[in-house]
Structure formats: C-alpha cells, structure tokens
Coordinates of C-alpha atoms in Angstrom, one line a residue:
M1 CA 14.6 -142.0 27.5
S2 CA 18.1 -141.1 26.1
Q3 CA 18.8 -142.1 22.6
V4 CA 22.4 -142.8 21.0
F5 CA 23.2 -140.8 17.1
Q6 CA 25.8 -141.1 14.8
H7 CA 27.6 -139.5 12.0
D8 CA 30.8 -138.9 10.2
V9 CA 31.0 -135.4 12.0
L10 CA 29.5 -133.8 15.1
I11 CA 30.0 -129.8 15.1
I12 CA 29.2 -128.2 18.7
G13 CA 28.3 -124.8 17.6
S14 CA 26.0 -123.0 15.1
G15 CA 27.6 -119.5 14.2
A16 CA 29.3 -118.3 11.4
A17 CA 32.0 -121.3 12.1
G18 CA 30.4 -124.1 12.4
L19 CA 27.9 -123.7 9.7
S20 CA 30.4 -122.6 7.3
L21 CA 32.4 -125.9 8.3
A22 CA 28.6 -127.8 8.0
L23 CA 28.1 -126.3 4.6
Q24 CA 31.5 -127.2 3.2
L25 CA 30.9 -130.9 4.3
G26 CA 27.0 -131.7 3.5
D27 CA 27.7 -132.8 0.4
H28 CA 30.2 -135.6 1.0
C29 CA 29.6 -137.3 5.0
S30 CA 26.6 -137.0 7.2
V31 CA 27.3 -134.0 9.8
A32 CA 25.1 -132.9 12.7
V33 CA 25.2 -129.7 14.4
L34 CA 24.9 -128.5 17.5
S35 CA 23.1 -125.8 18.6
K36 CA 22.5 -124.4 22.5
S37 CA 19.8 -122.6 22.1
T38 CA 17.8 -121.7 18.4
L39 CA 20.0 -121.4 15.4
D40 CA 20.6 -117.8 15.3
D41 CA 21.1 -117.5 19.1
G42 CA 25.4 -117.5 19.0
S43 CA 27.9 -114.5 19.0
T44 CA 28.0 -114.6 15.6
R45 CA 24.3 -112.7 14.9
W46 CA 25.8 -110.0 17.1
A47 CA 28.4 -108.7 15.1
Q48 CA 28.1 -105.3 13.5
G49 CA 31.4 -103.9 11.8
G50 CA 32.1 -106.7 8.9
I51 CA 34.8 -108.6 8.2
A52 CA 38.6 -107.8 7.5
A53 CA 39.6 -108.5 4.1
V54 CA 41.9 -107.5 1.4
L55 CA 39.6 -106.8 -1.8
D56 CA 40.8 -103.4 -2.6
T57 CA 43.8 -102.8 -5.2
E58 CA 45.0 -100.0 -2.9
D59 CA 45.4 -102.4 -0.3
S60 CA 47.4 -105.6 -0.1
V61 CA 48.2 -108.8 2.1
E62 CA 51.3 -107.5 3.4
S63 CA 49.5 -104.1 4.7
H64 CA 46.8 -106.4 6.4
V65 CA 49.2 -108.8 8.1
R66 CA 51.1 -105.5 9.2
D67 CA 48.5 -104.0 10.7
T68 CA 47.2 -107.0 12.7
L69 CA 50.8 -107.9 14.0
V70 CA 50.5 -104.1 15.8
A71 CA 47.8 -104.2 16.9
G72 CA 48.5 -107.5 18.2
A73 CA 51.1 -106.4 20.3
D74 CA 54.1 -108.9 19.1
L75 CA 52.7 -112.2 19.9
C76 CA 51.0 -112.7 17.0
E77 CA 52.0 -116.1 15.0
E78 CA 52.8 -114.6 11.9
E79 CA 52.4 -117.6 10.1
A80 CA 48.5 -117.8 10.9
V81 CA 48.1 -113.9 10.6
R82 CA 50.1 -114.5 6.7
F83 CA 47.6 -118.2 6.4
T84 CA 44.8 -115.9 6.9
V85 CA 44.7 -112.9 5.3
Q86 CA 46.0 -114.7 2.2
N87 CA 42.8 -116.5 2.5
S88 CA 40.4 -114.1 3.0
K89 CA 39.2 -113.0 -0.1
K90 CA 38.5 -116.6 -1.4
S91 CA 36.6 -116.7 2.0
I92 CA 34.8 -113.5 1.2
D93 CA 34.3 -114.8 -2.3
W94 CA 32.7 -117.8 -0.8
L95 CA 30.4 -115.7 1.2
I96 CA 29.1 -113.6 -1.7
R97 CA 28.4 -117.3 -3.3
Q98 CA 26.0 -118.2 -0.1
G99 CA 23.7 -114.9 -0.8
V100 CA 25.2 -112.9 2.1
P101 CA 24.1 -109.1 1.0
F102 CA 26.8 -107.2 1.4
T103 CA 26.4 -103.4 1.2
P104 CA 27.2 -101.8 -2.1
N105 CA 29.4 -99.5 -3.0
D106 CA 27.4 -95.9 -4.0
E107 CA 30.4 -94.5 -5.5
T108 CA 30.3 -94.3 -9.7
D109 CA 33.5 -93.8 -10.4
S110 CA 35.1 -96.9 -8.4
D111 CA 36.1 -100.6 -9.1
Q112 CA 34.8 -102.0 -6.1
P113 CA 31.3 -103.4 -6.4
Y114 CA 31.1 -103.0 -2.4
H115 CA 31.2 -100.2 0.2
L116 CA 34.5 -101.0 2.5
T117 CA 34.6 -99.0 6.0
R118 CA 37.8 -98.3 8.3
E119 CA 37.9 -99.6 12.0
G120 CA 40.4 -99.1 14.5
G121 CA 44.2 -100.5 13.9
H122 CA 43.5 -100.9 10.0
S123 CA 45.1 -98.7 7.6
H124 CA 43.2 -99.1 5.2
R125 CA 39.5 -99.2 4.3
R126 CA 39.1 -103.1 3.9
I127 CA 35.9 -104.1 6.0
I128 CA 33.1 -105.7 4.1
H129 CA 30.1 -105.1 5.4
A130 CA 26.0 -105.7 5.1
A131 CA 25.2 -102.1 6.3
D132 CA 25.8 -102.4 10.1
A133 CA 24.3 -105.9 10.8
T134 CA 26.8 -107.9 9.4
G135 CA 26.8 -110.9 11.6
R136 CA 23.0 -111.1 10.8
A137 CA 23.1 -111.3 7.2
V138 CA 25.7 -113.8 7.4
S139 CA 23.9 -115.9 9.6
D140 CA 20.6 -116.1 8.3
T141 CA 22.5 -116.7 4.9
L142 CA 24.5 -119.6 6.5
I143 CA 21.4 -120.9 8.2
A144 CA 19.6 -120.5 5.4
Q145 CA 22.0 -122.9 3.6
A146 CA 22.0 -125.3 6.2
L147 CA 18.4 -126.2 6.8
R148 CA 18.5 -126.8 2.7
K149 CA 21.4 -128.9 2.7
P150 CA 20.2 -133.0 3.1
G151 CA 24.0 -133.9 4.3
I152 CA 23.5 -131.7 7.8
D153 CA 21.6 -132.5 10.6
I154 CA 20.6 -129.5 12.9
Y155 CA 20.0 -130.1 17.1
T156 CA 18.6 -127.2 18.5
R157 CA 18.5 -126.9 22.7
R158 CA 21.2 -129.5 22.8
M159 CA 23.9 -128.6 25.3
A160 CA 27.4 -130.9 25.2
V161 CA 28.0 -131.8 28.6
D162 CA 31.2 -133.3 27.6
L163 CA 33.9 -135.2 25.0
I164 CA 34.2 -138.6 24.7
T165 CA 37.6 -140.1 24.3
R166 CA 39.0 -143.4 23.9
R167 CA 41.3 -142.7 26.5
K168 CA 37.9 -142.0 28.7
L169 CA 36.1 -145.8 27.3
D170 CA 39.7 -147.2 28.0
A171 CA 39.2 -148.3 24.1
E172 CA 42.0 -149.1 22.0
G173 CA 43.9 -145.8 20.5
H174 CA 43.5 -141.8 20.9
G175 CA 41.4 -139.3 20.4
C176 CA 37.8 -138.4 20.2
V177 CA 34.5 -140.4 19.6
G178 CA 31.8 -138.2 20.3
A179 CA 30.2 -136.1 23.2
Y180 CA 27.5 -136.5 26.0
V181 CA 24.9 -134.0 24.7
L182 CA 21.8 -132.8 27.1
N183 CA 18.3 -132.2 25.0
C184 CA 17.0 -129.6 27.0
D185 CA 13.3 -130.8 26.1
T186 CA 13.6 -133.8 27.1
E187 CA 15.8 -133.4 30.1
H188 CA 18.5 -136.7 29.0
V189 CA 21.4 -137.2 28.2
D190 CA 22.1 -138.6 24.8
V191 CA 24.8 -139.9 23.0
F192 CA 26.2 -138.3 20.2
K193 CA 29.3 -140.3 18.1
A194 CA 31.3 -139.5 15.3
R195 CA 34.9 -140.1 13.6
F196 CA 35.5 -136.2 13.9
V197 CA 34.4 -133.8 16.4
I198 CA 34.4 -129.7 15.8
L199 CA 34.1 -127.3 18.6
A200 CA 33.0 -124.4 17.3
T201 CA 31.4 -123.3 20.6
G202 CA 32.2 -119.5 20.7
G203 CA 34.5 -117.7 23.1
A204 CA 33.7 -117.1 27.1
S205 CA 33.2 -113.5 28.1
K206 CA 29.9 -114.5 29.9
V207 CA 32.4 -115.1 32.8
Y208 CA 32.2 -111.4 33.2
L209 CA 29.4 -109.2 34.7
Y210 CA 29.3 -106.7 31.7
T211 CA 29.7 -107.9 28.0
S212 CA 28.4 -107.3 24.6
N213 CA 28.2 -110.9 24.4
P214 CA 24.7 -113.1 24.5
D215 CA 24.2 -115.5 27.6
G216 CA 25.5 -118.7 25.8
S217 CA 29.0 -117.2 25.7
S218 CA 30.3 -119.4 28.8
G219 CA 32.9 -121.6 27.4
D220 CA 32.0 -124.1 27.2
G221 CA 34.1 -126.0 24.0
I222 CA 37.3 -124.2 25.8
A223 CA 36.8 -126.0 29.2
M224 CA 35.2 -129.3 27.3
A225 CA 38.8 -129.8 25.6
W226 CA 40.9 -128.6 28.7
R227 CA 39.0 -132.0 30.7
A228 CA 39.9 -133.8 27.5
G229 CA 44.0 -133.1 27.7
C230 CA 44.0 -130.0 25.5
R231 CA 46.7 -127.1 26.1
V232 CA 45.0 -123.8 26.3
A233 CA 46.9 -120.3 25.2
N234 CA 46.5 -117.3 26.1
M235 CA 43.8 -116.8 27.9
E236 CA 44.6 -113.6 30.0
F237 CA 43.8 -111.7 26.9
N238 CA 40.6 -111.0 27.2
Q239 CA 39.2 -108.0 24.6
F240 CA 36.9 -105.4 25.9
H241 CA 34.9 -103.7 23.5
P242 CA 35.2 -99.8 24.4
T243 CA 31.8 -98.6 23.4
C244 CA 28.6 -100.6 24.6
L245 CA 25.4 -98.6 25.0
Y246 CA 25.2 -97.4 28.5
H247 CA 21.3 -97.4 29.4
P248 CA 19.0 -99.0 32.5
Q249 CA 17.2 -100.9 30.2
A250 CA 19.5 -102.0 27.3
K251 CA 21.4 -105.7 27.7
S252 CA 24.3 -105.3 26.6
F253 CA 24.2 -103.6 22.9
L254 CA 27.5 -103.2 21.1
I255 CA 28.1 -99.9 19.2
T256 CA 30.2 -101.3 16.0
E257 CA 33.2 -99.9 15.9
A258 CA 32.6 -98.5 12.5
L259 CA 30.7 -95.3 14.0
R260 CA 34.1 -94.2 14.9
G261 CA 35.8 -95.3 11.5
E262 CA 33.4 -92.8 10.3
G263 CA 34.8 -90.1 12.4
A264 CA 32.6 -90.6 15.5
H265 CA 34.1 -88.9 18.3
L266 CA 34.5 -89.9 22.3
L267 CA 33.6 -87.2 24.9
L268 CA 33.6 -86.5 28.4
P269 CA 30.2 -86.0 30.1
G270 CA 31.4 -81.6 29.6
G271 CA 31.7 -82.4 25.9
Q272 CA 35.4 -82.6 25.4
R273 CA 37.4 -85.4 23.2
F274 CA 40.2 -86.8 25.3
M275 CA 41.4 -89.9 23.2
H276 CA 44.1 -87.3 21.8
H277 CA 45.6 -87.5 25.6
F278 CA 46.3 -91.4 25.1
D279 CA 47.0 -92.2 21.1
E280 CA 47.9 -90.1 18.2
R281 CA 45.6 -92.6 16.2
K282 CA 42.7 -91.1 18.8
E283 CA 39.5 -92.9 18.4
L284 CA 41.3 -95.4 15.8
A285 CA 43.5 -96.7 18.0
P286 CA 43.2 -100.4 18.9
R287 CA 40.8 -101.4 21.3
D288 CA 42.4 -102.1 24.2
V289 CA 44.0 -98.6 24.2
V290 CA 40.7 -97.4 23.6
A291 CA 39.2 -99.3 26.4
R292 CA 41.6 -98.3 28.9
A293 CA 41.7 -94.7 28.5
I294 CA 38.0 -94.6 28.8
D295 CA 38.1 -97.0 32.2
H296 CA 40.4 -94.3 32.9
E297 CA 38.9 -91.0 32.6
M298 CA 35.6 -92.8 34.3
K299 CA 37.6 -94.0 37.0
R300 CA 39.3 -90.5 37.2
L301 CA 35.7 -88.6 37.2
G302 CA 34.0 -90.7 38.5
S303 CA 31.3 -91.0 35.7
D304 CA 29.0 -93.8 34.6
C305 CA 30.2 -93.4 31.0
V306 CA 31.7 -91.5 28.5
Y307 CA 29.9 -90.4 25.1
L308 CA 30.0 -91.3 21.5
D309 CA 28.9 -88.8 18.9
I310 CA 28.6 -88.9 15.2
S311 CA 25.4 -86.0 15.2
H312 CA 28.1 -83.8 13.2
K313 CA 27.8 -86.3 10.3
P314 CA 24.8 -85.9 7.8
A315 CA 21.6 -87.2 9.2
D316 CA 21.4 -89.0 6.0
F317 CA 24.4 -90.6 6.3
I318 CA 24.2 -92.2 10.0
R319 CA 20.3 -93.4 8.9
S320 CA 21.9 -95.4 6.2
H321 CA 25.0 -96.6 7.1
F322 CA 24.0 -97.4 10.7
P323 CA 20.2 -98.2 11.1
T324 CA 20.6 -100.8 13.5
V325 CA 22.3 -99.0 15.8
Y326 CA 20.1 -95.8 15.0
E327 CA 16.8 -97.9 15.4
R328 CA 17.8 -99.4 18.8
C329 CA 19.2 -96.3 20.0
L330 CA 16.3 -94.5 18.8
E331 CA 13.6 -97.2 21.1
Y332 CA 16.1 -95.7 24.1
G333 CA 15.5 -92.0 23.1
I334 CA 18.4 -91.3 22.0
D335 CA 18.5 -89.9 18.1
I336 CA 22.2 -90.1 17.2
T337 CA 21.9 -87.7 14.5
K338 CA 21.3 -85.5 17.2
D339 CA 22.9 -86.8 20.5
P340 CA 25.8 -88.3 21.6
I341 CA 25.7 -92.1 22.6
P342 CA 26.0 -92.8 25.8
V343 CA 28.8 -96.2 26.0
V344 CA 30.8 -98.3 28.8
P345 CA 33.3 -100.7 28.1
A346 CA 32.5 -104.4 28.4
A347 CA 33.5 -108.1 27.9
H348 CA 34.0 -109.1 23.8
Y349 CA 35.8 -111.2 23.0
T350 CA 38.0 -114.5 24.1
C351 CA 41.6 -114.0 22.6
G352 CA 43.1 -117.3 23.4
G353 CA 41.6 -120.7 23.7
I354 CA 42.3 -124.7 22.5
V355 CA 45.8 -124.7 20.9
V356 CA 45.4 -125.4 17.7
D357 CA 47.4 -125.4 14.1
T358 CA 46.7 -124.2 10.6
K359 CA 44.1 -126.9 9.6
G360 CA 42.3 -126.9 13.0
H361 CA 43.8 -129.5 14.9
T362 CA 43.9 -129.6 18.9
D363 CA 45.4 -132.2 20.9
T364 CA 43.3 -134.8 20.7
P365 CA 43.5 -136.8 17.5
N366 CA 40.4 -136.2 15.6
L367 CA 39.1 -133.5 17.4
Y368 CA 39.3 -129.7 16.2
A369 CA 38.5 -126.6 17.1
I370 CA 38.0 -123.5 15.2
G371 CA 36.3 -119.6 15.4
E372 CA 36.0 -118.0 18.7
A373 CA 37.1 -121.1 20.7
S374 CA 40.7 -121.8 19.6
F375 CA 44.1 -120.2 19.6
T376 CA 45.2 -119.6 16.0
G377 CA 47.8 -117.3 16.9
L378 CA 46.1 -114.9 15.2
H379 CA 45.0 -112.4 17.4
G380 CA 48.2 -112.0 19.8
A381 CA 47.8 -110.0 22.8
N382 CA 45.2 -108.2 21.2
R383 CA 42.4 -108.9 18.0
M384 CA 42.5 -106.2 15.7
A385 CA 38.3 -105.3 14.9
S386 CA 37.2 -107.9 11.9
N387 CA 39.3 -110.3 12.3
S388 CA 37.2 -112.6 13.7
L389 CA 34.5 -114.0 11.6
L390 CA 37.7 -114.0 8.8
E391 CA 39.4 -116.3 10.8
C392 CA 36.0 -118.3 11.3
L393 CA 35.4 -118.9 7.9
V394 CA 38.7 -119.3 7.0
Y395 CA 39.6 -122.4 9.6
A396 CA 36.2 -123.9 8.7
E397 CA 37.4 -124.6 5.2
S398 CA 41.0 -125.6 5.9
A399 CA 39.6 -128.1 8.8
A400 CA 36.9 -128.6 6.0
K401 CA 39.9 -129.8 3.1
D402 CA 41.7 -131.8 6.1
I403 CA 38.3 -133.8 7.5
L404 CA 37.6 -134.5 4.3
S405 CA 41.4 -135.6 2.9
K406 CA 40.7 -138.1 6.1
L407 CA 36.8 -139.3 5.7
H408 CA 38.0 -142.8 5.4
D409 CA 41.1 -143.5 7.1
V410 CA 39.4 -142.9 10.2
P411 CA 37.1 -145.9 11.7
E412 CA 33.8 -146.2 13.6
P413 CA 33.8 -144.4 17.0
P414 CA 33.9 -147.5 19.4
Y415 CA 30.4 -148.6 21.7
V416 CA 29.7 -146.0 24.6
P417 CA 27.6 -146.7 27.0
H418 CA 24.8 -144.3 28.1
W419 CA 25.5 -141.6 30.8
D420 CA 24.6 -143.2 34.0
E421 CA 22.4 -141.1 36.3
S422 CA 21.7 -143.8 38.8
Q423 CA 23.6 -141.9 41.4
V424 CA 22.3 -138.6 41.7
T425 CA 19.2 -136.9 42.5
D426 CA 17.1 -133.8 41.5
S427 CA 18.2 -130.8 43.4
D428 CA 16.2 -128.6 45.6
E429 CA 18.8 -125.9 45.7
D430 CA 19.1 -124.4 42.5
V431 CA 19.6 -120.9 44.0
V432 CA 23.3 -122.6 44.8
I433 CA 23.7 -122.8 41.0
A434 CA 22.4 -119.1 40.2
H435 CA 24.3 -117.6 43.5
N436 CA 27.9 -118.7 42.4
W437 CA 27.0 -117.7 38.7
D438 CA 26.8 -114.5 40.5
E439 CA 29.5 -114.1 42.3
L440 CA 31.7 -115.3 39.8
R441 CA 31.3 -113.3 36.8
R442 CA 31.5 -110.5 40.0
F443 CA 34.8 -111.3 41.0
M444 CA 35.8 -111.8 37.3
W445 CA 34.8 -108.0 37.0
D446 CA 36.3 -106.5 40.0
Y447 CA 39.5 -108.4 40.2
V448 CA 40.3 -109.9 36.3
G449 CA 39.2 -106.9 34.3
I450 CA 40.7 -104.0 32.1
V451 CA 43.2 -103.0 34.5
R452 CA 44.9 -106.0 37.1
T453 CA 47.0 -106.0 40.0
N454 CA 48.5 -108.8 41.8
K455 CA 46.5 -108.6 44.9
R456 CA 43.5 -108.5 43.0
L457 CA 44.4 -111.5 40.9
Q458 CA 45.8 -113.7 43.9
R459 CA 42.3 -112.9 45.4
A460 CA 40.1 -114.3 42.4
K461 CA 42.9 -117.2 42.5
H462 CA 41.6 -117.9 45.7
R463 CA 37.5 -117.3 45.1
I464 CA 37.8 -119.5 42.0
D465 CA 39.2 -122.5 44.3
M466 CA 36.7 -122.6 46.5
L467 CA 34.2 -122.4 43.9
N468 CA 35.3 -124.9 41.8
N469 CA 35.3 -127.3 45.0
E470 CA 32.2 -126.5 45.5
I471 CA 30.9 -126.6 42.1
S472 CA 32.4 -130.0 41.4
E473 CA 30.8 -131.3 44.5
Y474 CA 27.3 -130.2 43.4
Y475 CA 28.2 -131.8 39.6
S476 CA 29.2 -135.0 41.1
N477 CA 25.5 -135.3 43.5
Y478 CA 22.6 -133.9 41.4
K479 CA 20.8 -133.9 38.4
I480 CA 22.4 -132.0 35.5
S481 CA 20.9 -128.5 34.6
G482 CA 21.6 -126.3 31.5
D483 CA 22.7 -124.0 34.1
L484 CA 24.8 -126.2 35.6
I485 CA 26.9 -127.6 32.5
E486 CA 27.7 -123.5 31.8
L487 CA 28.7 -122.6 35.6
R488 CA 30.7 -125.5 35.6
N489 CA 32.3 -124.3 32.0
L490 CA 32.7 -120.7 33.4
S491 CA 34.4 -121.4 36.3
V492 CA 37.0 -123.8 34.5
V493 CA 37.9 -121.1 32.3
A494 CA 37.6 -118.3 34.7
D495 CA 40.3 -120.5 36.7
L496 CA 42.4 -120.8 33.3
I497 CA 42.2 -116.9 32.9
I498 CA 43.5 -116.4 36.2
R499 CA 45.9 -118.8 36.2
S500 CA 47.5 -117.4 32.7
A501 CA 47.0 -113.8 34.3
L502 CA 49.5 -114.4 37.2
M503 CA 51.9 -116.1 35.2
R504 CA 52.2 -112.9 32.8
K505 CA 54.9 -111.0 34.3
E506 CA 54.5 -107.8 32.5
S507 CA 51.2 -105.3 30.3
R508 CA 50.8 -106.2 27.1
G509 CA 48.2 -105.7 25.1
L510 CA 44.9 -106.8 26.6
H511 CA 46.4 -107.5 29.9
Y512 CA 47.6 -104.5 32.0
T513 CA 48.5 -104.8 35.5
L514 CA 49.8 -102.0 37.7
D515 CA 52.3 -104.2 38.9
Y516 CA 53.9 -104.3 35.8
P517 CA 53.4 -101.5 33.3
N518 CA 55.6 -102.0 30.7
P519 CA 56.4 -104.7 28.3
S520 CA 58.9 -107.9 28.3
T521 CA 61.8 -107.5 26.0
E522 CA 60.9 -111.2 25.1
P523 CA 57.4 -111.6 23.9
R524 CA 56.3 -115.8 25.0
N525 CA 52.5 -117.2 24.8
T526 CA 50.9 -118.5 28.1
V527 CA 50.4 -122.2 27.7
L528 CA 48.6 -124.1 30.1
T529 CA 49.0 -128.3 29.9
P530 CA 46.3 -130.2 31.4
D531 CA 49.0 -132.7 33.2
Q532 CA 50.6 -129.8 34.5
W533 CA 47.7 -128.7 37.3

C-alpha cells in the first residue's frame, strides 16, 4: 500500500550536497532525505583527491579564481566562480567542525595545520584531503551527523520517479510541491510532499559505457527537472577522468589526480613519457587535455591503455599518501611502489546541468538544485580538479540560508493524489530494459565520447530518438521498476547531451569535434528550454 509523507523540505540525494544541506536545516524544520540505495552509495564516497580551497597564506582568492577560469576555457561565469572561491574556507571550516579527519601537515616549520596537495590546473597547493580517500571521510562524517539529528528523516532504497508541481495538479499558483517516490522494498510508489524540494542527485556519467561513477549516476535530477519545465545548460561538456585503473576485474576504480600532483609520470607501453608533446604543463595539464592526449596515443598505437608511474618516489611516501590506491592496486597484483599502473580515461563528471543561481534556485519556484546535478557556471567547459565537492558545500549553505529565510512564507502543499497503477501491468519482458540500457551506453561511448564528429552525433541522435519512443511506450504500459526509472532518465539525459553537442559548432574544453577543431571567438553557453522541444 502506498503512503503519503509530508515535510518542510524534501532533499532527493544523500551525497555531500544533500547531507550538507540537511544538516544546516535540521535544527529549524522537518527534513526528509531520500537515498536510492544505502546512504554511502553515491559518488561522494568515491572522491579520492580532495577539496580545493584557499587555505594557505601564499595562495589567494584571485589565484584560485584565475585558475578556474583558465581551466573552464573562457566559459565560466565569473560571478559564480568568485562566489564559490570566496566561500571556500568557510565551507572547509564547517567540515572540520563536523569532524572530517583531514590529513595533518607533517612539516613542523609550517603554520598550515593540514597537508595541502596540488592537482592539474592549480597554480598552488590548495587541495585539502584525507589521505587519498577524502570522499569517504566526508561521506562517513556527514552520515554520522545526519543520523544523530532528530529533525532529519532518512529514507533509503527510495527512487524518485517524478516531481509533483502545482501545474501538473492543476492547482493554484506555481512551484514544486513534492515527488512521487518508488519504495524499492515494497515496490509501491509513495507521495512525498514538501514546501521546498531540492535535487541533489549527482551527475549522469552512467550514460557512458565506461565510467568512474557508481551505478546510481543516471542523471535522475536533471531528467526530472527537464520534465518539470526547467532549463538545462552545457550538457555537451562531459568530463572524462584521464586515469581509471585498467584491469579486467576492476570495476571503474579511479586513480586519483593527486598522484600526478605529487610527480607521477604518464608513460606509453614502451616506457616513454608523452605529455610534453601535448601541453607544456605535462601531467599537470587540465583533465580534458590529458584525457585527449591519452585517447590519441591509445588510438595511434592501438594500445588498450597507457601507464601512470610514481615508483620513482620513496615507497613510504607512496604508501602513506596513497593508501587506498596502493591497497586496491595490490589486490590486482600491481605494486605501485615498483610498477606503473595501467590506466584509461572514463566518463567522470557532468559539467552541465539544471540552470540555477547562486542560491540554487531553478526555473520552478520552490525547486532547488545543488551539486553535480546543477549548472552554476562554476565549471565552464571543463571542471578544474577538486572544485566539485567545494561546489556542493558552498551551494548547500547558500540554499539553506535562502530556504530558512522563506520557511514561513511558502504555504502547505495541496492535496496530491496517489500514484495510479490501475492502467499498467507487470512486464514479462524486462530483457528489453537491459538491452536498451546497454545499447544506449555503447552508442554514447562510440559516438558522443572524448572526440566527436557531426556524423557520429547524427548517428547518436537517430538512435536516441528511436530509443526514447520505445522507452516511453514501455513506461506507459508496464509497472515501473528501479531499472526502468534509471533507463528513462538516462535516455532523456543522453538526448540533451546529443542536442547540446550538435549545437556547439566549435571545439572548447571537454567538447572536441574534428569538424570544428578550433574555438569560436565568442564563447557562449548552450541553454536548452523544454518548451522549445
């Protein structure tokens, strides 16, 4: 039997963005947090490198802003960049107060209490980290705090199906009033009503065959917001992390960029370095440059991978700074203190998303988006390393302040009918879902990957049009499941990516096309509006 739940605030997503927001609201109002699986199953937990912030006296806000603008290939919104960087130290201080165990500085003559590392695109050491498992440290800490706060109700194994708006209900006014949510245990769709709804659902890298992301990164928030009438922007900019472990038994294990920050070299199968042929910054060039260089060399040589080598550093240094990478690689017979690591690029981060302002507002009243699901303007055409968790924290605090300022001004949600399953039946052909899921991810990898062409994009558009029709028919006639929800959302996101890529007649940042190899003289965002399609 389906149920109805009501809270002041509904947060869809339990990663760094969602839990940070919940913790800042939980003492003031009733908060529901939805998690698709377990609380620790999102992308936050897998972030290895750290969080970029201006913490050192030799660093500056201006330097961090400048580095971010350069990495974003002239497409960042400077207001968003400055807003994020100016609030970076405050966000780190908040995490420290929550109890995140950042790695201390072992230099006795330094005033800096925490060890700071450097990553690609950064001109200073400004990455604060917890060894090489920062995401896990942040996730564990925020989960522990959220479980202790009485004002926060946490619901696991709940998958949002669609947003509920006053327009869909034919109710007075405008705005989002909740969501229909699948209980994965009972297989019933419940109603979650709220004055404010926040999409903190993460990115959409699962749209690609090879990704560093967990299985849940299926673009749910972006697809739901699109269906609710919100604009999306810059969906063509999909960041491919240059270095994921290449091993038949390793599932999408990321090799942190901090290795390159500490001097690791990229090598061809024959042992030669090659990054100096592509960029004067060599291994510390931005991710798009490094990923394309690796892709180029693999295709030129017909090689399955390249190699990342840090074995020239002292073994104790490697084991103490990169214990997670060391232990995981050792499981596959690779001792990184002696051997190079086989690596390949993989889809890693969605730089575009739901259009928001600095308070997280979307185009739909009382609907917010924060974290990777959003488009703030921070990342431009290429996200700089370790700015992602920072964005989650800064915009969570900003959205929390805005919600608290309006808490008593937004009326209670209207009556919401139960989910109607009377017209659908149980499917006996779930193989269709598995087949479509596999087909979508394969043609996105082949045709809308690191290097693109008009012909490849047109092929992808033809296939996604057919697939969307098939999925829509299936969704209308059969009882929904978690796999069907994710497939439906991935197909929407894939369509948005392809449309955006076709509209960009240049190469810029993460979007590289052989038909337009040079950047245009007028950088512009690619903004899609639902009414136009």
